[in-house]
Amino acid sequence: MSNQMKFNDELTVGAQPTEAEIKSMAADGFKAVINFRTEGEEDQPLSPEEEGKLVRSHGMEYLHAPVSIDEIDESKVDAVRRQYAALPKPVFAHCKSGKRAGAMMMMHTAVENDMSGDQALKKAKEMGFECDQPELEQFVKDYVDGRQGANASS
């Protein structure tokens, strides 16, 4: 698949996969798919419901966690993080271009690894995620900073 970033052995993030790519994901070892697209977005080859049926028909779990940039909040990110933790790995997470999925999963990865917001943004840039939306960049930084140390063992 093109336009994808492997975060680690458990997580790959990318743009909207085609039907053929979804069909090959199980053979590629993926156990679950997270779709961050909202119902009715433009250029959506499958509705979230249709995508879910296709993913499940190939033996993978499916999570539809619709996120729009103007409606993202901390409770939504917290909920996705809990749901992600329960999914079998590896997971392929996507939105239309991979930016929202990348931001959502970078927040999870940063908190899990006790990174600061600045470290998370730097890592995202190193991985090739270019955030062209200052509001999203600030949200990622604030979210991660607000949870820094949450996973540190005492």
Backbone as ProteinMPNN parsed JSONL, in Angstrom:
{"seq_chain_A": "MSNQMKFNDELTVGAQPTEAEIKSMAADGFKAVINFRTEGEEDQPLSPEEEGKLVRSHGMEYLHAPVSIDEIDESKVDAVRRQYAALPKPVFAHCKSGKRAGAMMMMHTAVENDMSGDQALKKAKEMGFECDQPELEQFVKDYVDGRQGANASS", "coords_chain_A": {"N_chain_A": [[0.842, -1.189, 0.0], [0.403, 2.264, -0.63], [1.41, 5.483, 0.722], [1.719, 5.055, 3.572], [2.654, 4.781, 7.042], [4.715, 3.101, 9.195], [4.389, 2.804, 12.532], [5.261, 1.123, 14.552], [5.74, -2.4, 15.301], [3.147, -3.019, 15.9], [1.422, -1.135, 14.85], [0.32, 0.583, 12.008], [-0.173, 3.429, 10.02], [-2.192, 5.106, 7.65], [-3.433, 6.364, 4.466], [-6.798, 6.318, 3.117], [-7.601, 3.037, 2.389], [-7.944, 1.041, -0.607], [-10.578, -1.165, -1.815], [-9.345, -3.511, -2.71], [-6.906, -3.341, -1.344], [-7.787, -3.531, 1.296], [-8.751, -6.121, 1.233], [-6.355, -7.513, 1.027], [-5.103, -7.043, 3.427], [-5.383, -8.827, 5.649], [-3.879, -11.019, 4.791], [-1.486, -9.749, 4.797], [-0.97, -9.687, 7.42], [-2.346, -8.014, 9.18], [-4.57, -7.522, 11.922], [-6.623, -5.933, 12.697], [-8.6, -3.019, 11.822], [-8.782, 0.47, 11.98], [-10.986, 3.029, 11.325], [-11.008, 6.385, 10.867], [-12.607, 8.118, 9.498], [-15.429, 10.24, 8.909], [-18.944, 9.627, 8.523], [-20.156, 10.011, 5.249], [-18.116, 11.65, 4.225], [-16.356, 13.324, 1.574], [-15.096, 11.705, -1.397], [-15.129, 9.03, -0.529], [-14.715, 5.755, -0.852], [-16.042, 3.551, 0.224], [-18.768, 3.254, 2.476], [-18.521, 3.765, 6.047], [-19.878, 1.625, 7.267], [-20.028, -0.295, 5.172], [-17.278, -0.688, 4.78], [-16.61, -1.801, 7.24], [-17.985, -4.258, 7.115], [-16.606, -5.473, 5.002], [-13.973, -5.583, 6.033], [-14.379, -7.25, 8.302], [-15.241, -9.53, 6.964], [-12.92, -10.568, 6.073], [-11.731, -11.593, 8.252], [-10.745, -9.813, 10.142], [-10.802, -7.455, 12.882], [-12.871, -4.534, 13.307], [-12.941, -1.08, 13.829], [-14.828, 1.744, 13.939], [-14.172, 4.981, 14.364], [-15.167, 7.845, 14.167], [-13.722, 10.973, 13.431], [-13.607, 14.401, 13.243], [-11.735, 17.255, 12.405], [-12.647, 19.678, 13.454], [-14.176, 18.833, 15.566], [-12.722, 17.386, 17.377], [-11.799, 16.238, 20.57], [-10.515, 15.898, 23.957], [-11.809, 13.771, 25.308], [-12.688, 12.146, 23.23], [-10.245, 11.296, 22.129], [-9.212, 9.918, 24.337], [-11.123, 7.849, 24.504], [-10.709, 6.492, 22.054], [-8.097, 5.64, 22.473], [-8.462, 3.777, 24.552], [-10.085, 1.902, 23.214], [-8.362, 1.125, 21.136], [-6.36, -0.166, 22.593], [-7.623, -2.537, 23.235], [-7.85, -3.907, 20.866], [-6.845, -6.587, 18.634], [-3.466, -6.969, 17.569], [-1.285, -6.718, 14.681], [-2.457, -3.357, 13.874], [-4.125, -1.475, 11.365], [-4.558, 1.85, 10.867], [-6.59, 4.429, 9.593], [-7.536, 7.431, 7.744], [-8.839, 9.819, 5.478], [-6.48, 10.969, 4.277], [-4.497, 10.21, 6.011], [-3.613, 11.991, 7.899], [-5.308, 12.752, 10.13], [-5.57, 10.219, 11.309], [-2.877, 9.745, 11.818], [-2.331, 11.801, 13.666], [-4.073, 11.095, 15.78], [-3.074, 8.549, 16.514], [-0.444, 9.174, 17.053], [-0.724, 10.716, 19.341], [-1.573, 8.736, 21.126], [0.665, 6.969, 21.084], [2.69, 8.698, 21.975], [1.87, 9.335, 24.605], [1.899, 6.782, 25.74], [4.611, 6.298, 25.654], [5.629, 8.179, 27.312], [6.293, 10.756, 26.31], [6.899, 14.265, 25.661], [4.714, 16.915, 24.529], [6.064, 18.463, 22.6], [8.106, 16.669, 21.885], [6.54, 14.667, 20.746], [5.463, 15.981, 18.497], [7.822, 16.508, 17.113], [8.721, 13.886, 16.584], [6.597, 13.036, 14.973], [6.994, 14.683, 12.73], [9.507, 13.73, 11.922], [8.729, 11.231, 11.068], [7.387, 11.865, 8.828], [4.893, 13.022, 8.884], [3.253, 15.78, 8.084], [1.862, 18.442, 9.543], [-0.51, 20.605, 8.572], [-2.268, 22.151, 9.838], [-2.554, 24.401, 12.226], [-4.214, 24.4, 14.522], [-4.716, 21.684, 15.018], [-2.133, 20.759, 15.473], [-1.513, 22.178, 17.823], [-3.463, 21.095, 19.508], [-2.621, 18.387, 19.65], [-0.13, 18.728, 20.934], [-0.952, 19.914, 23.41], [-2.659, 17.9, 24.408], [-0.919, 15.685, 24.75], [1.008, 16.804, 26.496], [-0.645, 17.243, 28.689], [-1.019, 14.712, 29.644], [1.391, 13.735, 30.245], [3.629, 11.647, 31.94], [1.636, 10.04, 32.87], [1.815, 7.333, 32.422], [4.054, 6.588, 33.697], [5.968, 4.46, 35.753], [5.87, 4.024, 39.281]], "CA_chain_A": [[0.0, 0.0, 0.0], [1.157, 3.51, -0.656], [1.031, 6.472, 1.729], [1.551, 4.524, 4.919], [3.757, 4.932, 7.978], [4.733, 2.074, 10.23], [4.785, 3.369, 13.821], [5.989, 0.036, 15.205], [5.23, -3.687, 14.818], [1.729, -3.15, 16.214], [0.605, -0.054, 14.312], [0.624, 1.26, 10.749], [-1.154, 4.467, 9.732], [-2.147, 5.498, 6.25], [-4.586, 6.955, 3.798], [-7.919, 5.425, 2.82], [-7.236, 1.907, 1.532], [-8.913, 0.601, -1.604], [-11.175, -2.466, -1.491], [-8.317, -4.536, -2.937], [-5.936, -3.261, -0.248], [-8.444, -4.087, 2.492], [-8.802, -7.579, 1.051], [-5.022, -8.099, 1.213], [-4.562, -6.723, 4.751], [-5.283, -10.019, 6.505], [-2.724, -11.775, 4.297], [-0.303, -8.972, 5.188], [-0.791, -9.864, 8.859], [-3.143, -7.116, 10.017], [-5.633, -8.174, 12.689], [-7.703, -4.97, 12.919], [-8.576, -1.769, 11.062], [-9.494, 1.602, 12.574], [-11.376, 4.027, 10.336], [-11.288, 7.659, 11.517], [-13.408, 8.967, 8.616], [-16.816, 10.442, 9.3], [-19.948, 9.202, 7.535], [-20.479, 10.992, 4.23], [-16.998, 12.463, 3.737], [-16.168, 13.219, 0.122], [-14.1, 10.739, -1.882], [-15.142, 7.864, 0.347], [-15.098, 4.649, -1.722], [-16.973, 2.689, 0.953], [-19.267, 3.856, 3.71], [-17.92, 3.075, 7.196], [-20.569, 0.346, 7.465], [-19.559, -1.218, 4.128], [-15.884, -1.006, 5.061], [-16.623, -2.718, 8.376], [-18.395, -5.589, 6.644], [-15.508, -6.001, 4.196], [-12.868, -5.901, 6.943], [-14.758, -8.432, 9.092], [-15.351, -10.705, 6.074], [-11.561, -11.071, 5.88], [-11.259, -12.096, 9.528], [-10.133, -8.777, 10.981], [-11.725, -6.634, 13.667], [-13.065, -3.208, 12.727], [-13.371, -0.018, 14.725], [-15.114, 3.026, 13.298], [-14.036, 6.033, 15.369], [-15.189, 9.062, 13.352], [-13.103, 12.168, 13.997], [-13.422, 15.547, 12.35], [-10.777, 18.164, 13.026], [-13.328, 20.712, 14.234], [-14.905, 18.251, 16.696], [-11.828, 16.553, 18.171], [-11.613, 16.678, 21.955], [-9.747, 14.953, 24.759], [-12.584, 12.56, 25.628], [-12.685, 11.314, 22.015], [-8.917, 10.674, 22.043], [-9.15, 8.936, 25.429], [-11.961, 6.703, 24.132], [-10.017, 5.758, 20.986], [-6.932, 4.977, 23.078], [-8.962, 2.583, 25.263], [-10.536, 0.935, 22.211], [-7.178, 0.624, 20.448], [-5.67, -1.097, 23.495], [-8.347, -3.809, 23.252], [-7.824, -4.536, 19.545], [-5.698, -7.452, 18.343], [-2.436, -6.268, 16.797], [-1.132, -5.313, 14.326], [-3.612, -2.553, 13.471], [-3.974, -0.455, 10.331], [-5.45, 2.975, 11.16], [-6.619, 5.338, 8.443], [-8.56, 8.428, 7.465], [-8.736, 10.068, 4.035], [-5.088, 11.176, 3.862], [-3.591, 9.698, 7.028], [-3.24, 13.041, 8.86], [-6.074, 12.586, 11.378], [-5.17, 8.932, 11.896], [-1.532, 9.938, 12.34], [-2.417, 12.628, 14.874], [-4.709, 10.299, 16.837], [-2.201, 7.475, 16.967], [0.758, 9.784, 17.629], [-1.061, 11.082, 20.717], [-1.55, 7.492, 21.899], [2.047, 6.487, 21.176], [3.462, 9.639, 22.787], [1.498, 9.166, 26.013], [2.384, 5.464, 26.158], [6.069, 6.354, 25.773], [5.934, 9.307, 28.199], [6.919, 11.839, 25.562], [6.263, 15.581, 25.8], [4.029, 17.341, 23.309], [7.072, 18.864, 21.607], [8.756, 15.445, 21.395], [5.58, 13.985, 19.876], [5.402, 16.704, 17.222], [9.105, 16.286, 16.436], [8.693, 12.509, 16.095], [5.644, 13.006, 13.857], [7.663, 15.292, 11.569], [10.548, 12.79, 11.486], [8.056, 10.124, 10.392], [6.823, 12.357, 7.575], [3.563, 13.607, 9.051], [3.297, 17.231, 8.051], [0.585, 18.998, 9.996], [-0.706, 21.929, 7.985], [-3.352, 22.774, 10.589], [-2.009, 24.814, 13.522], [-5.106, 24.02, 15.623], [-4.495, 20.27, 15.297], [-0.796, 20.66, 16.062], [-1.612, 22.665, 19.204], [-4.25, 20.114, 20.252], [-1.747, 17.237, 19.903], [0.846, 19.145, 21.947], [-1.634, 20.094, 24.69], [-3.153, 16.602, 24.875], [0.216, 14.878, 25.221], [1.563, 17.449, 27.691], [-1.591, 17.063, 29.782], [-0.986, 13.336, 30.117], [2.786, 13.342, 30.453], [3.85, 11.011, 33.227], [0.49, 9.219, 33.229], [2.179, 5.91, 32.335], [5.338, 6.342, 34.389], [5.826, 3.585, 36.918], [6.417, 4.654, 40.474]], "C_chain_A": [[0.878, 1.24, 0.0], [0.668, 4.418, 0.474], [0.783, 5.883, 3.102], [2.824, 4.689, 5.722], [3.647, 3.845, 9.032], [5.259, 2.715, 11.514], [5.684, 2.382, 14.552], [5.38, -1.276, 14.703], [3.736, -3.863, 15.056], [0.846, -2.153, 15.483], [1.17, 0.526, 13.023], [-0.511, 2.232, 10.482], [-1.046, 4.833, 8.263], [-3.417, 6.152, 5.768], [-5.642, 5.883, 3.558], [-7.465, 4.277, 1.925], [-8.34, 1.608, 0.516], [-9.531, -0.718, -1.144], [-10.134, -3.573, -1.638], [-7.286, -4.529, -1.815], [-6.526, -3.818, 1.05], [-8.449, -5.604, 2.401], [-7.441, -8.229, 1.309], [-4.449, -7.868, 2.614], [-4.403, -7.944, 5.651], [-4.08, -10.856, 6.089], [-1.415, -11.072, 4.668], [-0.071, -9.007, 6.696], [-1.594, -8.939, 9.754], [-4.29, -7.881, 10.666], [-6.832, -7.253, 12.896], [-7.487, -3.721, 12.071], [-9.364, -0.729, 11.853], [-9.736, 2.615, 11.466], [-11.769, 5.302, 11.08], [-12.153, 8.582, 10.664], [-14.839, 9.081, 9.128], [-17.734, 9.98, 8.171], [-20.171, 10.337, 6.548], [-19.345, 11.909, 3.8], [-16.882, 12.299, 2.227], [-15.056, 12.228, -0.197], [-13.986, 9.524, -0.961], [-15.636, 6.671, -0.482], [-16.1, 3.682, -1.091], [-17.506, 3.463, 2.151], [-18.572, 3.152, 4.874], [-18.571, 1.712, 7.451], [-20.115, -0.7, 6.441], [-18.112, -1.64, 4.372], [-15.801, -2.011, 6.209], [-16.982, -4.136, 7.967], [-17.259, -6.245, 5.862], [-14.341, -6.428, 5.088], [-13.176, -7.186, 7.722], [-14.851, -9.692, 8.228], [-13.987, -11.323, 5.79], [-10.902, -11.418, 7.216], [-10.582, -11.085, 10.445], [-11.213, -8.071, 11.792], [-11.744, -5.237, 13.073], [-13.551, -2.242, 13.793], [-13.601, 1.237, 13.898], [-15.136, 4.07, 14.405], [-14.0, 7.375, 14.65], [-14.645, 10.277, 14.097], [-13.065, 13.236, 12.917], [-12.563, 16.548, 13.114], [-11.485, 19.195, 13.904], [-14.101, 20.156, 15.43], [-14.025, 17.366, 17.577], [-11.752, 17.125, 19.591], [-10.925, 15.566, 22.74], [-10.514, 13.668, 25.057], [-12.63, 11.611, 24.439], [-11.353, 10.58, 21.895], [-8.777, 9.605, 23.131], [-9.933, 7.673, 25.069], [-11.284, 5.856, 23.064], [-8.815, 5.01, 21.559], [-7.356, 3.709, 23.82], [-9.379, 1.496, 24.265], [-9.357, 0.314, 21.471], [-6.481, -0.434, 21.301], [-6.321, -2.482, 23.478], [-8.303, -4.559, 21.918], [-6.651, -5.503, 19.419], [-4.723, -6.693, 17.435], [-1.831, -7.217, 15.765], [-2.424, -4.692, 13.777], [-3.211, -1.634, 12.326], [-5.005, 0.618, 10.628], [-5.412, 3.947, 9.993], [-7.702, 6.398, 8.559], [-8.441, 8.673, 5.96], [-7.275, 10.136, 3.593], [-4.068, 10.565, 4.809], [-3.234, 10.718, 8.092], [-3.984, 12.896, 10.185], [-5.673, 11.307, 12.082], [-3.781, 9.056, 12.51], [-1.538, 10.742, 13.625], [-3.0, 11.827, 16.036], [-3.744, 9.252, 17.384], [-0.88, 8.008, 17.517], [0.472, 10.198, 19.071], [-1.018, 9.837, 21.608], [-0.112, 7.037, 22.144], [2.882, 7.385, 22.085], [3.153, 9.47, 24.273], [2.032, 7.834, 26.536], [3.886, 5.461, 26.396], [6.55, 7.542, 26.593], [6.735, 10.401, 27.505], [6.23, 13.156, 25.91], [5.536, 15.894, 24.489], [5.005, 17.734, 22.216], [7.783, 17.65, 21.025], [7.829, 14.698, 20.429], [5.514, 14.655, 18.509], [6.682, 16.514, 16.42], [9.142, 14.89, 15.821], [7.754, 12.396, 14.888], [6.281, 13.576, 12.591], [8.741, 14.371, 11.015], [9.948, 11.629, 10.703], [7.419, 10.559, 9.073], [5.418, 12.9, 7.674], [3.707, 15.113, 9.118], [1.924, 17.755, 8.433], [0.458, 20.413, 9.461], [-1.853, 22.659, 8.681], [-2.852, 23.12, 11.991], [-2.881, 24.399, 14.706], [-4.882, 22.564, 16.015], [-3.138, 20.075, 15.97], [-0.828, 21.085, 17.535], [-2.4, 21.68, 20.068], [-3.391, 18.905, 20.618], [-0.77, 17.574, 21.031], [0.188, 19.238, 23.322], [-2.126, 18.77, 25.261], [-2.012, 15.79, 25.477], [0.82, 15.488, 26.484], [0.662, 17.24, 28.901], [-1.605, 15.674, 30.362], [0.436, 12.83, 30.366], [2.958, 12.791, 31.862], [2.723, 10.082, 33.645], [0.832, 7.725, 33.22], [3.49, 5.6, 33.031], [5.095, 5.432, 35.584], [6.482, 4.233, 38.114], [7.256, 3.72, 41.283]], "O_chain_A": [[1.969, 1.245, 0.571], [-0.358, 4.151, 1.101], [-0.236, 6.169, 3.732], [3.925, 4.732, 5.173], [2.611, 3.692, 9.679], [6.419, 3.12, 11.585], [6.725, 2.749, 15.098], [4.579, -1.258, 13.768], [3.119, -4.759, 14.478], [-0.376, -2.308, 15.491], [2.338, 0.909, 12.953], [-1.678, 1.903, 10.691], [0.047, 4.869, 7.698], [-4.334, 6.451, 6.532], [-5.402, 4.695, 3.771], [-6.991, 4.516, 0.814], [-9.514, 1.889, 0.754], [-9.054, -1.321, -0.183], [-10.047, -4.466, -0.795], [-6.838, -5.59, -1.379], [-5.836, -4.499, 1.809], [-8.179, -6.291, 3.387], [-7.38, -9.372, 1.76], [-3.414, -8.44, 2.953], [-3.393, -8.077, 6.342], [-3.342, -11.35, 6.943], [-0.377, -11.713, 4.83], [0.897, -8.435, 7.196], [-1.531, -9.067, 10.977], [-4.899, -8.76, 10.057], [-7.924, -7.714, 13.228], [-6.37, -3.405, 11.661], [-10.463, -1.0, 12.336], [-8.811, 3.01, 10.757], [-12.742, 5.309, 11.833], [-12.411, 9.718, 11.062], [-15.385, 8.14, 9.704], [-17.336, 9.95, 7.006], [-20.354, 11.487, 6.947], [-19.589, 12.869, 3.069], [-17.262, 11.268, 1.672], [-14.189, 11.954, 0.634], [-12.888, 9.056, -0.659], [-16.826, 6.576, -0.784], [-16.908, 3.07, -1.791], [-16.776, 4.238, 2.769], [-18.077, 2.039, 4.699], [-17.886, 0.754, 7.81], [-19.849, -1.848, 6.795], [-17.761, -2.806, 4.194], [-15.016, -2.958, 6.157], [-16.359, -5.098, 8.416], [-16.983, -7.432, 6.037], [-13.786, -7.514, 4.912], [-12.347, -8.093, 7.793], [-14.572, -10.793, 8.702], [-13.898, -12.46, 5.324], [-9.679, -11.523, 7.307], [-9.922, -11.462, 11.413], [-12.39, -8.088, 11.43], [-10.79, -4.801, 12.429], [-14.46, -2.553, 14.563], [-12.689, 1.734, 13.238], [-16.006, 4.048, 15.276], [-12.937, 7.984, 14.529], [-15.043, 10.571, 15.224], [-12.558, 13.01, 11.818], [-12.667, 16.661, 14.335], [-10.987, 19.549, 14.973], [-14.63, 20.928, 16.229], [-14.543, 16.662, 18.444], [-11.655, 18.337, 19.781], [-10.773, 14.445, 22.255], [-9.926, 12.587, 25.058], [-12.613, 10.393, 24.622], [-11.325, 9.386, 21.597], [-8.277, 8.511, 22.867], [-9.463, 6.56, 25.302], [-11.283, 4.628, 23.157], [-8.549, 3.873, 21.172], [-6.684, 2.682, 23.727], [-9.066, 0.32, 24.45], [-9.353, -0.888, 21.207], [-6.061, -1.473, 20.791], [-5.642, -3.488, 23.684], [-8.683, -5.728, 21.856], [-5.593, -5.286, 20.011], [-5.141, -5.865, 16.625], [-1.868, -8.43, 15.97], [-3.328, -5.376, 13.299], [-2.11, -1.085, 12.309], [-6.203, 0.335, 10.642], [-4.344, 4.255, 9.464], [-8.64, 6.286, 9.348], [-7.977, 7.791, 5.239], [-6.873, 9.45, 2.653], [-2.9, 10.417, 4.45], [-2.614, 10.364, 9.095], [-3.363, 12.913, 11.248], [-5.46, 11.295, 13.294], [-3.531, 8.533, 13.596], [-0.829, 10.405, 14.573], [-2.479, 11.876, 17.15], [-3.621, 9.097, 18.599], [-0.26, 7.361, 18.361], [1.335, 10.047, 19.936], [-0.487, 9.884, 22.717], [0.274, 6.755, 23.279], [3.689, 6.894, 22.874], [4.062, 9.462, 25.103], [2.557, 7.767, 27.648], [4.384, 4.713, 27.237], [7.735, 7.876, 26.575], [7.722, 10.906, 28.041], [5.101, 13.156, 26.4], [5.728, 15.217, 23.479], [4.814, 17.39, 21.05], [8.038, 17.594, 19.822], [8.281, 14.162, 19.417], [5.509, 13.977, 17.481], [6.641, 16.374, 15.198], [9.546, 14.728, 14.67], [8.081, 11.738, 13.901], [6.123, 13.015, 11.507], [8.886, 14.235, 9.8], [10.576, 11.102, 9.784], [6.965, 9.723, 8.292], [4.805, 13.21, 6.653], [4.222, 15.655, 10.096], [0.944, 17.531, 7.724], [1.214, 21.306, 9.842], [-2.351, 23.665, 8.176], [-2.736, 22.242, 12.846], [-2.361, 24.081, 15.776], [-4.858, 22.237, 17.202], [-3.018, 19.311, 16.928], [-0.237, 20.423, 18.388], [-2.05, 21.452, 21.227], [-3.423, 18.444, 21.759], [-0.606, 16.796, 21.97], [0.714, 18.699, 24.295], [-2.023, 18.539, 26.466], [-2.132, 15.269, 26.587], [1.112, 14.768, 27.439], [1.153, 17.078, 30.018], [-2.138, 15.46, 31.451], [0.65, 11.654, 30.66], [2.501, 13.38, 32.841], [2.833, 9.402, 34.666], [0.206, 6.941, 33.933], [3.982, 4.474, 32.963], [4.134, 5.613, 36.332], [7.509, 4.902, 37.994], [7.787, 4.11, 42.323]]}, "name": "protein", "num_of_chains": 1, "seq": "MSNQMKFNDELTVGAQPTEAEIKSMAADGFKAVINFRTEGEEDQPLSPEEEGKLVRSHGMEYLHAPVSIDEIDESKVDAVRRQYAALPKPVFAHCKSGKRAGAMMMMHTAVENDMSGDQALKKAKEMGFECDQPELEQFVKDYVDGRQGANASS"}
